[in-house]
C-alpha atoms as one frame of an Amber mdcrd trajectory, in Angstrom:
protein
  55.653  85.472 108.581  53.129  85.194 111.089  51.039  81.484 111.764  47.935
  80.954 111.327  45.382  78.106 113.452  43.286  76.342 112.287  40.419  73.984
 114.820  40.125  70.696 113.166  37.473  69.075 115.027  37.533  65.723 115.712
  35.816  63.001 118.316  37.729  61.681 121.115  37.930  58.335 120.692  41.762
  56.462 120.727  41.089  55.858 116.987  39.870  59.216 116.480  42.775  61.002
 118.241  45.288  59.138 116.282  43.666  59.753 112.655  43.394  63.788 113.667
  47.308  63.592 114.804  47.848  62.175 111.302  45.461  64.573 109.518  47.323
  67.725 111.460  50.939  66.244 110.825  50.047  66.093 106.681  48.209  69.511
 106.970  51.446  71.413 108.809  53.501  70.020 106.827  51.442  70.640 103.213
  50.995  74.287 104.866  53.784  76.413 105.596  53.074  78.649 108.674  50.208
  76.979 109.595  49.057  75.178 112.922  46.408  72.587 113.234  44.324  72.840
 116.732  42.760  69.606 117.576  39.007  69.882 119.608  37.647  66.746 120.805
  34.418  67.119 120.156  31.762  64.862 122.453  28.991  62.960 119.819  25.080
  61.647 120.522  26.741  58.024 119.188  29.612  58.583 122.069  26.725  59.144
 124.562  25.181  55.771 123.474  22.487  57.006 121.543  24.142  55.332 117.746
  20.248  54.330 116.123  20.489  57.531 114.408  21.262  58.546 111.654  24.260
  60.620 111.863  24.923  59.417 115.249  28.927  59.967 115.479  29.013  63.391
 113.293  26.483  65.607 113.580  27.723  67.189 116.705  30.479  67.908 115.010
  29.146  69.294 111.525  26.792  71.718 114.450  30.083  72.741 115.549  31.786
  73.440 111.997  28.307  75.358 111.312  28.652  77.082 114.711  32.114  78.475
 113.414  33.708  76.579 116.847  35.876  74.572 114.656  37.308  75.006 111.037
  37.326  71.544 109.942  36.130  68.601 110.966  37.785  65.114 110.317  35.144
  62.513 110.008  34.934  58.559 108.871  32.991  58.655 105.310  31.164  55.294
 105.943  29.760  57.738 108.969  28.357  60.201 106.632  24.769  60.384 105.419
  24.655  60.136 101.911  22.573  63.595 101.855  25.017  66.478 102.790  24.429
  69.563 105.640  23.773  73.033 103.607  26.272  75.348 103.832  29.239  72.838
 104.283  31.275  70.861 101.811  34.240  68.116 101.285  37.396  69.946 101.353
  39.295  67.095 100.968  39.377  62.594 100.880  42.637  61.231 101.770  44.292
  58.770 100.307  42.268  55.492 101.329  43.611  52.802 103.494  43.113  49.299
 103.487  39.248  48.811 102.777  39.246  45.123 103.818  37.705  43.836 107.027
  39.152  41.763 109.143  38.180  38.839 111.838  40.869  38.532 115.129  40.800
  34.895 117.115  42.810  33.512 119.525  42.719  30.673 117.172  44.963  30.230
 114.298  42.247  29.712 111.520  38.813  31.501 112.427  37.373  29.067 109.236
  37.559  25.917 111.774  36.024  27.533 114.729  33.340  25.037 115.647  29.281
  25.494 115.170  27.229  27.785 117.585  30.802  30.112 118.270  29.845  33.374
 119.083  30.890  36.280 116.246  30.669  39.903 117.795  30.540  42.894 115.117
  27.660  46.104 115.274  27.680  45.433 111.420  24.150  44.229 109.870  26.487
  43.876 106.446  28.716  41.784 108.187  27.564  39.332 110.071  24.764  38.710
 106.693  28.359  37.896 104.338  29.653  36.231 107.010  26.266  34.017 107.942
  26.307  33.580 104.125  29.594  30.842 104.249  28.668  29.795 108.195  25.187
  30.277 108.941  26.835  27.398 111.781  27.832  30.758 113.423  26.041  32.990
 116.264  26.098  36.655 115.544  25.988  38.904 118.137  25.910  43.040 118.428
  29.358  43.982 119.436  29.718  47.773 120.870  32.361  50.389 121.628  35.903
  51.533 121.247  38.487  48.540 119.187  39.940  48.559 122.911  36.854  47.235
 124.164  35.937  44.923 121.537  39.312  43.852 121.762  39.010  42.910 125.582
  35.866  41.154 125.040  37.604  38.917 122.766  40.233  37.724 125.250  37.502
  37.246 128.168  35.869  35.018 126.151  32.554  36.810 125.896  33.765  36.068
 121.988  35.456  34.178 119.653  36.031  36.731 117.380  35.132  39.686 116.338
  34.893  41.685 113.133  36.956  45.334 112.490  37.988  47.391 109.757  41.376
  46.806 108.610  42.131  50.393 107.997  41.635  51.145 111.894  44.131  48.179
 112.888  46.656  49.550 110.588  45.826  53.162 112.100  46.318  51.940 115.815
  48.603  49.882 114.811  48.704  46.428 114.155  51.590  44.988 116.021  49.922
  46.785 119.143  46.985  44.509 119.445  47.284  42.266 122.918  49.158  39.304
 122.457  47.917  36.499 121.202  45.453  38.461 118.608  45.066  36.744 115.689
  43.823  38.944 112.350  42.766  37.482 108.951  42.107  39.686 106.538  38.532
  38.962 104.318  38.785  38.884 100.564  36.723  41.490  99.100  35.201  38.759
  97.218  33.347  37.580 100.875  33.330  40.554 102.477  32.396  43.505 100.676
  32.903  46.824 102.560  30.693  49.616 103.539  30.474  52.428 100.935  33.241
  54.802 101.756  35.087  52.813 104.500  38.490  53.620 104.947  38.314  57.453
 104.092  38.505  59.595 106.200  37.490  63.468 104.848  37.821  66.886 106.134
  34.775  69.044 105.305  34.455  72.507 106.400  31.796  75.298 105.369  31.269
  76.125 102.258  32.247  80.164 102.580  35.180  79.282 104.077  38.002  79.397
 101.416  41.188  79.736 103.498  40.012  76.420 104.876  39.252  74.405 101.930
  42.596  76.031 100.656  44.352  74.911 103.251  42.635  70.748 103.492  42.644
  70.686  99.515  45.773  70.010  99.458  45.678  67.301 100.947  42.377  65.689
  98.156  43.314  62.420  96.985  41.596  62.720  93.817  41.639  58.359  92.966
  39.633  58.623  96.400  37.814  60.781  96.513  35.783  59.537  92.612  35.855
  55.813  94.198  34.479  56.912  97.091  31.741  59.063  95.158  31.166  56.257
  93.110  30.173  53.958  96.147  27.950  56.413  97.899  26.169  57.104  94.775
  24.851  53.353  94.915  23.851  53.970  98.176  21.706  56.801  97.511  19.817
  54.479  95.641  18.701  52.893  98.417  18.172  55.467 101.190  20.799  57.808
 103.394  19.525  55.951 106.322  19.310  52.312 104.580  19.263  49.362 107.717
  19.155  46.292 104.456  23.233  45.342 104.445  24.448  47.404 101.444  28.265
  46.877 100.522  30.382  48.502  97.868  33.654  49.150  96.561  34.997  50.722
  93.572  38.998  50.781  92.306  40.401  53.030  90.420  43.462  51.720  87.540
  44.789  54.257  85.193  41.649  56.659  85.406  39.061  53.136  85.202  37.102
  52.955  87.739  35.779  49.125  88.403  32.817  49.478  90.842  30.485  46.322
  93.039  28.114  46.673  94.927  26.094  43.887  96.782  22.603  44.426  98.775
  21.589  41.413 101.007  18.906  40.417 103.298  20.080  40.598 107.123  20.314
  36.455 107.630  22.330  36.265 104.421  20.241  33.603 102.610  19.436  36.336
 100.003  21.800  38.534  98.304  21.839  40.771  95.003  25.424  41.484  93.597
  26.387  43.783  90.412  29.908  45.247  88.729  30.316  48.035  86.492  33.367
  49.855  84.634  33.699  52.972  83.032  35.654  56.401  83.604  32.530  58.289
  85.281  31.901  57.283  88.888  29.062  59.161  89.893  26.872  57.912  86.670
  28.354  53.942  87.414  27.134  54.405  90.828  23.487  55.341  90.321  23.523
  53.309  87.596  24.522  49.815  89.062  22.243  50.878  92.216  19.678  51.127
  89.600  20.907  47.658  88.594  20.571  45.819  91.455  17.151  47.145  92.004
  15.716  46.345  88.524  16.862  42.565  90.095  15.103  42.512  93.113  16.824
  44.546  95.787  13.891  46.821  95.937  11.832  43.642  96.832  14.194  42.595
  99.334  14.313  46.477 100.910  10.905  45.709 101.528  10.667  42.385 103.206
  13.296  43.746 105.628  11.367  46.988 106.648   7.651  44.380 106.817
């Protein structure tokens, strides 16, 4: 039987290409006579326009709508909660480690002196770290992982915060010599909704691409991530307030935790729920936190 080619669109960063190569391997292994061609696409976020909602995904989605590619690979946390008409998620790949990690050149980051500089591009991360270490300086950090690691080793930052999922996919063993990785427990650092989840997106009417990608769909990951995004949706698809959530599936039961914090970490509202309907759980937990004052916290930030 003649092979058939699927064009897989992705960003061109080192990590994105590693992720796309892994997805290509999985797709070809699960679909006989399928060849996957990786197409790199430069997004507005890659061009430096990082403050636009969907900066790392909208250009790829447009290529998908235009028919230039058949599947798109995204980090779910980069996708706004409002989906694009005509597109659908064909597969949620099994989740990687959802935790964040703090990277230093010293054995214990808790021993960093007051005034030490922590680099992170995420207000969610800095807000949660400020709650326990308000004496540290938190400065913006942008660029790909290699750039961020270089800035750490050149002394521009005393520590940086990265997602464990990306570190694992690149290979922790490949980090520069002397880099010390400390996992941050979920109790201390809740992840972004959808963190560590990769999704394959296709045109809604492309039944072939949907069927090909659908073989990789991991139902517990889809349901858990859907709960987290339903929670986030309660606060707006592009909210600048730190919002974090994590849902864990155990034998068909889902456990969801959520957090809304002020950017300076001085005020936070947490909640927890469990059950068997992830979407409903996410909505109910979001509404619960709003009833406890999350709305006022968000209004204060906007002002």
